[in-house]
Structure formats: structure tokens, C-alpha cells
Coordinates of C-alpha atoms in Angstrom, one line a residue:
Chain A
X1 CA 149.9 87.4 98.4
X2 CA 148.2 88.7 95.6
X3 CA 144.8 87.9 94.6
X4 CA 144.3 86.4 91.1
X5 CA 143.1 88.7 88.7
X6 CA 139.6 86.5 88.6
X7 CA 139.3 86.9 92.3
X8 CA 139.7 90.8 91.9
X9 CA 137.4 91.3 89.5
X10 CA 134.8 89.3 90.9
X11 CA 135.3 91.8 94.0
X12 CA 135.0 94.4 91.9
X13 CA 132.0 93.3 90.5
X14 CA 130.5 92.4 93.5
X15 CA 131.3 95.9 94.8
X16 CA 130.0 97.7 92.0
X17 CA 127.0 95.5 92.7
X18 CA 126.8 96.4 96.3
X19 CA 127.0 100.4 95.3
X20 CA 124.2 100.1 92.9
X21 CA 121.8 98.7 95.4
X22 CA 122.7 101.4 97.7
X23 CA 122.1 103.8 95.1
X24 CA 118.6 102.6 94.2
X25 CA 117.8 101.8 97.9
X26 CA 118.7 106.2 98.2
X27 CA 116.3 107.1 95.5
X28 CA 113.6 104.6 97.2
X29 CA 114.3 106.1 100.8
X30 CA 114.0 110.1 99.4
X31 CA 110.5 108.9 97.3
X32 CA 109.0 107.1 100.6
X33 CA 110.1 110.0 102.9
X34 CA 108.9 112.8 100.2
X35 CA 105.7 111.3 100.4
X36 CA 105.4 110.9 104.1
X37 CA 106.3 114.8 104.7
X38 CA 103.7 115.3 102.3
X39 CA 101.5 114.3 104.6
X40 CA 98.6 112.6 102.5
X41 CA 96.3 112.1 105.2
X42 CA 96.3 115.0 107.0
X43 CA 97.8 113.9 110.7
X44 CA 100.5 116.6 110.8
X45 CA 98.6 119.4 112.8
X46 CA 98.1 116.5 115.7
X47 CA 101.6 116.0 115.4
X48 CA 102.0 119.5 115.7
X49 CA 100.2 120.2 118.6
X50 CA 102.1 117.6 120.5
X51 CA 104.7 119.7 120.0
X52 CA 106.6 116.5 119.4
X53 CA 106.7 116.0 115.8
X54 CA 109.9 114.3 115.7
X55 CA 109.1 111.6 113.0
X56 CA 108.6 114.2 110.8
X57 CA 112.1 115.2 111.3
X58 CA 113.4 111.8 110.8
X59 CA 111.6 112.0 107.4
X60 CA 113.4 115.0 106.5
X61 CA 116.6 113.7 107.7
X62 CA 115.9 110.5 105.3
X63 CA 115.3 112.6 102.1
X64 CA 118.5 114.0 102.3
X65 CA 120.5 110.7 103.4
X66 CA 118.7 109.1 100.4
X67 CA 120.2 111.9 98.1
X68 CA 123.6 111.5 99.7
X69 CA 123.6 107.5 99.8
X70 CA 122.7 107.9 95.8
X71 CA 125.8 110.4 95.3
X72 CA 128.1 107.8 97.3
X73 CA 127.1 104.7 95.2
X74 CA 128.1 106.8 92.3
X75 CA 131.3 108.2 93.8
X76 CA 131.9 104.7 95.2
X77 CA 131.4 102.8 91.7
X78 CA 133.8 105.2 89.9
X79 CA 136.4 104.7 92.7
X80 CA 136.0 100.8 92.6
X81 CA 136.7 101.0 88.5
X82 CA 139.6 103.7 89.1
X83 CA 141.0 101.7 91.8
X84 CA 141.9 104.6 93.5
X85 CA 142.9 104.6 96.6
X86 CA 142.1 107.7 97.8
X87 CA 138.9 107.6 96.2
X88 CA 138.0 104.9 98.3
X89 CA 138.9 106.1 101.6
X90 CA 137.0 109.4 100.6
X91 CA 133.9 107.3 99.7
X92 CA 134.4 104.8 103.3
X93 CA 134.2 108.3 105.6
X94 CA 131.4 110.0 103.8
X95 CA 129.5 107.1 103.9
X96 CA 129.9 106.9 107.6
X97 CA 129.0 110.1 108.5
X98 CA 125.6 109.6 106.1
X99 CA 125.5 106.1 108.1
X100 CA 125.4 108.4 111.2
X101 CA 123.0 110.6 110.0
X102 CA 120.4 107.6 108.9
X103 CA 121.3 106.0 112.4
X104 CA 119.6 109.3 114.0
X105 CA 116.9 109.6 111.9
X106 CA 115.7 105.5 111.9
X107 CA 116.1 105.8 115.8
X108 CA 114.4 108.8 116.3
X109 CA 111.4 108.1 113.9
X110 CA 110.9 104.1 116.3
X111 CA 111.3 106.2 119.4
X112 CA 108.9 108.7 118.8
X113 CA 106.3 106.3 118.0
X114 CA 106.3 104.9 120.8
X115 CA 105.2 108.0 122.5
X116 CA 101.7 108.7 120.3
X117 CA 99.7 106.5 122.2
X118 CA 95.5 106.7 122.9
X119 CA 96.0 109.0 125.6
X120 CA 98.1 111.6 124.2
X121 CA 95.6 111.9 121.4
X122 CA 92.5 111.5 123.6
X123 CA 94.0 114.4 126.0
X124 CA 94.8 116.5 122.8
X125 CA 91.6 116.1 121.8
X126 CA 89.8 117.1 125.0
X127 CA 91.9 119.8 125.8
X128 CA 92.0 121.6 122.3
X129 CA 88.6 120.4 119.7
X130 CA 86.9 123.4 119.5
X131 CA 88.3 125.4 122.5
X132 CA 87.2 128.9 122.9
X133 CA 89.7 130.7 124.8
X134 CA 92.9 130.8 123.1
X135 CA 95.8 132.6 125.1
X136 CA 98.2 133.5 121.6
X137 CA 98.3 133.1 118.1
X138 CA 100.6 129.9 118.3
X139 CA 97.9 128.4 120.4
X140 CA 94.7 129.6 118.2
X141 CA 96.9 128.0 115.1
X142 CA 97.5 124.7 117.1
X143 CA 93.6 124.6 118.3
X144 CA 92.4 125.5 114.9
X145 CA 94.8 122.7 113.6
X146 CA 93.1 120.2 115.7
X147 CA 89.7 121.0 115.7
X148 CA 89.7 121.4 111.4
X149 CA 91.5 117.5 111.6
X150 CA 89.5 116.5 113.8
X151 CA 86.4 117.3 111.9
X152 CA 87.6 115.9 109.0
X153 CA 88.8 112.8 110.6
X154 CA 85.1 112.0 112.0
X155 CA 83.4 112.7 109.1
X156 CA 85.6 110.7 106.4
X157 CA 86.5 108.1 108.9
X158 CA 82.7 107.5 110.1
X159 CA 84.3 107.4 113.5
X160 CA 84.0 109.7 116.8
X161 CA 86.7 110.4 119.7
X162 CA 89.6 108.0 119.9
X163 CA 88.0 105.3 121.5
X164 CA 84.3 106.2 121.0
X165 CA 81.7 108.9 121.5
X166 CA 82.1 108.0 125.2
X167 CA 85.0 109.9 125.3
X168 CA 83.0 113.2 125.4
X169 CA 80.7 112.0 128.3
X170 CA 83.7 110.2 130.6
X171 CA 85.9 113.2 130.6
X172 CA 85.3 117.0 130.8
X173 CA 86.8 118.9 128.0
X174 CA 87.0 122.6 126.2
X175 CA 84.2 121.3 123.9
X176 CA 81.8 120.8 127.0
X177 CA 82.6 123.9 128.1
X178 CA 80.7 125.8 125.5
X179 CA 78.5 123.3 124.4
X180 CA 75.7 121.5 127.0
X181 CA 75.3 117.9 127.4
X182 CA 72.1 117.8 126.7
X183 CA 72.2 119.2 123.1
X184 CA 75.8 118.0 122.3
X185 CA 76.4 114.8 124.0
X186 CA 79.2 114.2 121.2
X187 CA 79.7 116.8 118.2
X188 CA 77.7 116.7 115.8
X189 CA 80.5 115.6 113.7
X190 CA 79.8 112.1 115.2
X191 CA 76.3 111.8 113.4
X192 CA 75.8 110.3 110.4
X193 CA 75.8 112.6 107.6
X194 CA 73.9 113.5 104.3
X195 CA 75.4 114.5 101.2
X196 CA 74.8 118.5 102.3
X197 CA 77.2 118.0 105.3
X198 CA 74.1 117.9 107.9
X199 CA 72.8 115.0 110.5
X200 CA 70.3 112.4 108.5
X201 CA 68.5 112.6 112.6
X202 CA 69.9 114.8 114.7
X203 CA 67.6 113.2 117.8
X204 CA 68.5 109.6 116.5
X205 CA 71.9 110.9 117.0
X206 CA 71.6 112.9 120.5
X207 CA 69.9 109.5 121.7
X208 CA 72.8 107.1 120.4
X209 CA 70.4 105.1 118.3
X210 CA 72.8 102.7 115.8
X211 CA 73.0 103.8 112.6
X212 CA 72.4 107.8 113.4
X213 CA 75.8 108.3 115.1
X214 CA 79.5 106.7 114.7
X215 CA 80.1 104.4 117.1
X216 CA 83.5 103.9 116.6
X217 CA 86.6 105.3 117.6
X218 CA 89.0 106.9 115.3
X219 CA 92.2 105.7 117.1
X220 CA 92.8 103.2 113.9
X221 CA 92.3 105.7 111.9
X222 CA 95.1 108.0 113.0
X223 CA 97.5 105.1 114.6
X224 CA 97.5 103.1 110.9
X225 CA 99.3 106.0 109.0
X226 CA 101.3 107.3 111.5
X227 CA 102.8 103.6 112.3
X228 CA 103.3 102.7 108.4
X229 CA 105.0 106.5 108.6
X230 CA 107.4 105.7 111.6
X231 CA 108.3 102.3 110.6
X232 CA 108.6 102.6 107.2
X233 CA 111.1 105.4 107.6
X234 CA 112.7 103.3 110.5
X235 CA 113.0 100.0 109.1
X236 CA 113.9 100.8 105.1
X237 CA 116.5 103.2 106.8
X238 CA 117.4 99.8 108.8
X239 CA 117.6 97.8 106.0
X240 CA 119.7 99.8 103.6
X241 CA 122.1 100.8 106.7
X242 CA 122.6 96.8 107.1
X243 CA 123.4 96.3 103.4
X244 CA 125.7 99.0 103.3
X245 CA 127.9 97.5 106.2
X246 CA 127.6 94.3 104.5
X247 CA 129.2 96.3 101.3
Chain B
X1 CA 52.7 102.7 158.4
X2 CA 52.1 106.0 157.0
X3 CA 52.5 104.7 153.2
X4 CA 50.4 101.9 154.1
X5 CA 48.0 105.0 155.1
X6 CA 48.4 107.1 152.1
X7 CA 48.0 104.3 149.6
X8 CA 44.6 103.3 151.4
X9 CA 43.8 107.0 151.2
X10 CA 44.6 107.1 147.7
X11 CA 42.8 104.0 146.8
X12 CA 39.7 105.4 148.9
X13 CA 39.8 108.5 146.6
X14 CA 39.6 106.4 143.4
X15 CA 43.4 106.7 142.7
X16 CA 44.5 103.4 140.7
X17 CA 48.1 102.4 141.3
X18 CA 49.3 100.2 138.6
X19 CA 52.2 97.8 138.9
X20 CA 54.5 99.2 136.0
X21 CA 58.0 100.3 137.1
X22 CA 59.1 102.9 134.9
X23 CA 62.6 101.5 133.0
X24 CA 65.2 103.0 131.4
X25 CA 65.3 102.1 127.6
X26 CA 67.4 99.3 126.2
X27 CA 71.3 99.4 126.4
X28 CA 72.1 99.6 122.4
X29 CA 71.3 103.2 122.4
X30 CA 74.5 105.0 123.0
X31 CA 73.3 108.3 124.6
X32 CA 71.2 105.8 127.5
X33 CA 72.2 107.7 130.1
X34 CA 74.8 111.3 129.8
X35 CA 76.0 113.4 132.1
X36 CA 72.5 115.4 132.5
X37 CA 70.1 113.0 130.5
X38 CA 68.5 109.8 130.6
X39 CA 66.4 108.1 128.3
X40 CA 63.3 105.9 129.3
X41 CA 60.6 103.2 128.1
X42 CA 57.6 104.6 127.1
X43 CA 54.7 103.6 129.2
X44 CA 52.7 101.4 126.7
X45 CA 49.8 99.8 127.3
X46 CA 50.2 100.8 131.1
X47 CA 47.3 103.1 131.2
X48 CA 44.6 100.4 130.3
X49 CA 42.0 101.8 132.2
X50 CA 42.2 105.2 131.6
X51 CA 39.6 107.2 129.8
X52 CA 39.1 110.5 128.4
X53 CA 40.7 113.3 128.6
X54 CA 43.6 112.1 130.6
X55 CA 47.3 113.7 130.9
X56 CA 50.0 111.4 131.5
X57 CA 52.9 113.4 133.5
X58 CA 56.6 112.5 134.3
X59 CA 57.5 112.9 138.0
X60 CA 61.0 113.4 138.8
X61 CA 62.3 113.0 142.2
X62 CA 64.9 112.7 144.1
X63 CA 65.1 109.7 146.4
X64 CA 64.8 111.8 150.0
X65 CA 61.0 113.0 148.5
X66 CA 59.5 109.4 147.4
X67 CA 58.5 108.7 150.6
X68 CA 55.7 111.2 151.4
X69 CA 55.4 112.4 147.9
X70 CA 52.2 114.2 147.6
X71 CA 50.1 113.5 144.7
X72 CA 47.9 116.1 144.8
X73 CA 50.0 118.8 144.4
X74 CA 49.8 120.3 141.1
X75 CA 52.3 120.5 138.4
X76 CA 53.7 124.1 137.7
X77 CA 53.4 125.1 141.2
X78 CA 56.4 126.6 142.9
X79 CA 57.1 122.7 144.6
X80 CA 56.8 121.3 141.5
X81 CA 58.7 123.6 138.8
X82 CA 61.3 122.4 137.5
X83 CA 63.7 125.9 137.9
X84 CA 63.7 125.4 141.9
X85 CA 64.6 121.3 141.6
X86 CA 66.5 120.0 143.4
X87 CA 66.6 122.5 146.2
X88 CA 63.3 124.4 146.2
X89 CA 61.2 121.7 144.8
X90 CA 62.4 118.1 145.2
X91 CA 60.4 116.8 142.7
X92 CA 58.9 118.1 139.2
X93 CA 56.7 117.3 136.7
X94 CA 57.5 117.3 133.0
X95 CA 56.6 115.6 129.3
X96 CA 52.9 115.8 129.9
X97 CA 51.1 114.2 127.0
X98 CA 47.9 112.5 126.5
X99 CA 47.2 109.0 126.5
X100 CA 46.8 109.2 122.5
X101 CA 50.7 109.4 122.2
X102 CA 51.2 106.2 124.0
X103 CA 49.0 103.9 121.6
X104 CA 49.3 100.7 122.4
X105 CA 50.3 97.9 121.1
X106 CA 53.8 99.5 120.7
X107 CA 54.4 99.0 117.0
X108 CA 57.3 96.5 116.5
X109 CA 60.5 98.1 115.3
X110 CA 59.8 101.7 116.5
X111 CA 62.0 103.1 119.2
X112 CA 59.6 104.5 121.5
X113 CA 61.4 106.4 124.2
X114 CA 61.2 109.6 126.1
X115 CA 64.6 111.4 126.8
X116 CA 64.1 113.0 130.3
X117 CA 66.5 116.6 130.0
X118 CA 66.3 117.2 126.6
X119 CA 64.9 121.0 126.3
X120 CA 67.9 123.4 127.1
X121 CA 66.0 126.5 125.9
X122 CA 63.7 127.0 128.9
X123 CA 66.0 125.4 131.4
X124 CA 66.3 129.0 133.0
X125 CA 62.8 130.1 132.2
X126 CA 60.7 130.6 135.3
X127 CA 57.4 130.9 133.1
X128 CA 58.0 127.2 131.9
X129 CA 58.0 125.1 135.5
X130 CA 56.9 122.2 133.5
X131 CA 59.9 122.6 131.3
X132 CA 62.1 119.2 130.6
X133 CA 65.6 120.8 131.1
X134 CA 68.3 119.1 131.8
X135 CA 69.3 117.4 135.4
X136 CA 71.5 119.6 137.6
X137 CA 73.5 116.9 138.5
X138 CA 74.5 113.1 138.3
X139 CA 72.0 111.9 140.6
X140 CA 70.6 109.5 141.6
X141 CA 66.8 110.0 140.4
X142 CA 63.5 108.0 140.9
X143 CA 60.9 108.9 138.2
X144 CA 56.8 107.8 138.3
X145 CA 54.1 108.4 135.6
X146 CA 51.3 109.8 137.1
X147 CA 47.4 110.2 135.4
X148 CA 45.6 113.5 135.9
X149 CA 42.1 114.4 135.0
X150 CA 41.1 117.7 135.3
X151 CA 44.2 118.2 137.4
X152 CA 42.7 115.0 140.3
X153 CA 45.1 112.1 140.2
X154 CA 43.4 109.2 138.6
X155 CA 46.3 106.6 138.4
X156 CA 50.2 106.4 139.1
X157 CA 52.6 103.8 138.3
X158 CA 55.2 102.4 140.9
X159 CA 58.7 104.8 141.8
X160 CA 61.2 103.1 139.5
X161 CA 64.8 102.3 140.8
X162 CA 67.1 104.9 141.6
X163 CA 69.0 106.0 138.5
X164 CA 72.4 107.7 138.4
X165 CA 73.6 109.7 136.0
X166 CA 77.1 109.5 134.6
X167 CA 80.2 111.7 136.0
X168 CA 82.6 113.5 134.2
X169 CA 86.4 112.9 135.5
X170 CA 88.4 115.7 135.0
X171 CA 90.8 115.3 131.8
X172 CA 94.2 116.2 133.7
X173 CA 93.6 112.7 135.2
X174 CA 94.4 111.0 131.6
X175 CA 97.8 109.6 132.4
X176 CA 99.8 110.6 128.6
X177 CA 103.4 109.5 130.8
X178 CA 104.4 105.7 131.2
X179 CA 104.8 105.0 127.5
X180 CA 107.2 101.9 127.5
X181 CA 109.8 101.5 124.8
X182 CA 108.6 98.6 122.2
X183 CA 110.7 95.6 121.7
X184 CA 111.1 96.3 117.9
X185 CA 113.2 100.3 119.0
X186 CA 115.0 98.5 121.5
X187 CA 116.5 95.7 118.8
X188 CA 116.8 98.1 116.0
X189 CA 118.9 100.6 118.5
X190 CA 121.1 98.0 119.3
X191 CA 121.8 96.4 116.4
X192 CA 122.5 99.8 114.3
X193 CA 124.8 100.5 117.2
X194 CA 126.9 97.5 116.7
X195 CA 126.8 97.5 113.0
X196 CA 127.8 101.5 113.1
X197 CA 130.7 99.9 115.7
X198 CA 132.2 97.9 112.8
X199 CA 132.0 100.3 110.2
X200 CA 134.3 102.4 112.6
X201 CA 136.7 99.8 113.7
X202 CA 136.6 98.9 109.3
X203 CA 137.8 102.5 108.7
X204 CA 140.5 102.8 111.5
X205 CA 141.6 99.3 110.0
X206 CA 141.7 101.2 106.6
X207 CA 143.4 104.4 107.6
X208 CA 145.9 102.2 109.6
X209 CA 146.9 100.1 106.3
X210 CA 146.9 103.3 104.5
X211 CA 149.4 104.9 106.9
X212 CA 151.8 101.7 106.8
X213 CA 151.8 101.7 103.2
X214 CA 152.8 98.0 103.7
X215 CA 152.9 95.4 101.4
X216 CA 151.5 97.2 99.0
X217 CA 147.8 96.4 99.5
X218 CA 146.2 94.4 97.1
X219 CA 148.0 94.0 93.6
X220 CA 145.4 96.3 92.4
X221 CA 146.7 99.6 93.6
X222 CA 150.2 98.2 92.3
X223 CA 149.4 98.4 88.5
X224 CA 151.4 101.2 87.8
X225 CA 154.8 100.0 88.9
X226 CA 154.6 97.1 86.5
X227 CA 154.8 99.8 83.4
X228 CA 158.0 101.0 85.2
X229 CA 159.8 97.8 85.3
X230 CA 159.1 97.6 81.5
X231 CA 161.0 100.6 80.7
X232 CA 164.2 99.8 82.9
X233 CA 164.8 96.3 81.0
X234 CA 164.5 98.4 77.5
X235 CA 167.5 100.6 78.7
X236 CA 169.6 98.1 80.3
X237 CA 169.7 96.5 76.7
X238 CA 171.2 98.5 74.8
X239 CA 173.4 101.8 77.2
X240 CA 175.3 100.0 79.3
X241 CA 177.2 102.9 81.0
X242 CA 173.8 104.8 81.0
X243 CA 172.0 101.5 83.5
X244 CA 174.5 102.9 86.1
X245 CA 172.7 106.2 86.1

């Protein structure tokens, strides 16, 4: 019935190793989630305007879960070395709670990533970009956020609209109600800019001459970082959780 | 019958009918047709016979006005004013230029186009009846070029095919619902739930064994007891009566 001393030591060694890995992964998760929350691509205003920024909530939970995993791994190592049953029980219960939070974070990130489709961003862009009459402060804040983000996106990534400049032609928009179609078939930020930030050839841009306007869409520039963000939180958390259970 | 008679009448007056049909410019232009403008190819090397101070005008008309269009009605009159188009004036004339601006032959590599509808500043100005203003609706429209010499028509091209502009759909028609859950998300959710159940079961098992305290668990937790046994043996060797306690 009693295991040999060697077996015990091997088991302890494995448990300590498992906890060390969990601790390091906890730190890594915290670092990754801090990186996402810092929003290096400046896309947060677009999410805020969809009123569904849950993938950011998932990243915030990830930060705290990472710390908790690190602390718990230390507790686990101490408990295994001291062979204290109470400590190990406490460890298991706390690990279960942490697991539940991280599971919520992963599932939230994965589910809400599916919500972010091209049509969602298209509708938001058409509704809010350069909207002139805003009903309240919150509306104005979100409109300004969307307008600034799109201006920055279009100039930095040399793109226009979600699928292309034809987005501005195919649908009505808040932009179209204040800017005539003849002068602005698409926003002037879609034109190829010179070093001073003004269009190189405005007539060429309005005509749609290749080389004087950005003819590709910005959806890749938006979905790329958001996908990385959502999948990074979801799948890394998933990997940690699998390792935790096996330990 | 009537168009043929008119044609004969025009030819009798010295009006040259050219075979050229105005066409839209190259489809590689992104703004070839917008909701209020369109882009035509310039009529280069078309008016070959015209001499002197000839002015080439662009005529834009609704298709119903093509059949009985009168070339002699001058540009700038109320029936040819852009501001009255299309209700009061079923056709208008604009983009007047001399033949010098359409030199022949066309240089290769240059974009030679005419953007119809690009002037927004004069669109409502009644004093500018020849304004090249934005078109009021999606059309369709038909165009032709007319050469006037001292207000007398000397040459004209054929009428173009009907040109229909783009229509903008209301943005409320964009569907934003109906995004299905991806396979990855379903796999992640199900596997995590199963693992959570396993972990919970493990915790319950640990609690059960903790509560029952049977078998002493693994010998890892029984080390303190071994120390007590040694002390008992020491007492037993020296004090026999004390051992009974």
C-alpha cells in the first residue's frame, strides 16, 4: 500500500516541475494580456463603438489570472515540498477558482471574436465616420473615436473603407450627407498623400486613377490584430488550463 | 421616318454626322461611375474635318429627349440650362472647349478623360447655365458631342448608349446578425468544460479521502507517526511499571 520513497520523490519532482511551468506560464499570460490591453494598433475605439468590447474584458481577466497562477504555483511548490495536506487542499480549491475565471476569459474571447465581422465594421464606419450631428456626449465621444481611428488606419495602412473605396459608393452614410458625391466620391484620406499630409493629385484621386488613391480595403488591417488578440488570450489560456489539469 | 427627314435636313444645312459614339473611359478607373458623376473618353481625332474657331460641346440628355433633339437650340438658353435639368430642360450642354484641347494623335500613356458632373460650385447658380454640375439622379443618360461654329452646328457624333449611374443602398440594409460560431470556439468551450468537470471530480475525490482519513493516505503524510514509535520503545526498555501508563 505504501509507495516507495523513490516513487514519492519522483512524484514530488514532477509536481514541482508542473508548478514551475504553471508559474512561468502565469507570468507569460500576464505579459501577453498587458500587451493586448495597451492597444498598440489603436483599434480600441472601434470596439468601444460596437458597445461590445468583451475581448478586452477577457484580456483584463487574463492579467489577474496570470498573477494568480504565479502565486498559486509558489503555494503548490511549498505544499508539495512540505507535504502538507491542508496546503495542498487549499491549493486545489484556489486553482479551481482560478481555472473557472480563466475558462470564462477564454470562452469570452473566442465567442466575441466571432462577433466581429466585416459587415459590423462596415455599418459602424458608415454610421459614424465624420458624423456631424451627435445626440449626446457619449455619442460624440464614440464618433470622434471612430473618425480618428479610421483616418489613422487609412493613411497608415494605405487602404480605404472596409472592403474598398466602393463602400462609400454602394451605401448611404453619415459622411455622404455632409460631403457631396462629386467632390468626395470617397474621403480624401483615401488619397495617396505626400509628406505634408495632403493628396498628391486630388483630381486623380477623385477619378480613381490607380496610384493616386488607395483601392484596397482596411479589413485585413483591423482583423489581423484583433484575431491575434482574441486567439492569443483564448488559446494560450486553454493550453495553460490543460497543463494545470494534467498536473 | 421623322429622324431620317431631320437627318436629311441637317445634311442639307452642312452638318456633318460623324460615326463616333461617345464611350465611358477605361474600367480601371475606380471613379468611372459614381452616384452623380461619370467619366467619358475625350473625343480625340474625331472632329477631323472641323476648321477654324469651332467649339465642341457635350450634350447630356435623358433618353426620351434624344428622338426630337434640336441641334439649333443654343447652349445657355433656358431649355438647355443645367439648372433646369431634367424637368425644365430635358437636355443640357456643357464642357465647351476648342478643338485645340483635343489634339490628335492622343499621346500614349496619358489619361485623356472628361469627368461629367465635377463642378459643384455652380450647380445652383442660374447665371451659369453651362455648368458641369453633378447629375441629379442615377439616370440613365445619353450623351453626344456637338461642334458649333459661331453658334451654327457643323458636326455631331452619334448618341451614346444609355449610361446608368450607381445607386446607393441604405446602410440599414447591411446585415450584422447571423455570425455563426466558429469550430475553434466550439472545440475550446467543450474541451474546457470537460476538463473543468474532471478537476471538480478530482477535488471532490480529495475532499472525500480527506474526510474519511482512511489508510493514512500515502506514506508522505505519515512521517510524524514514525518518530512517536521510536520514543515509545525507549520507555519500554527502562521503566516497566511506567509502560503501563
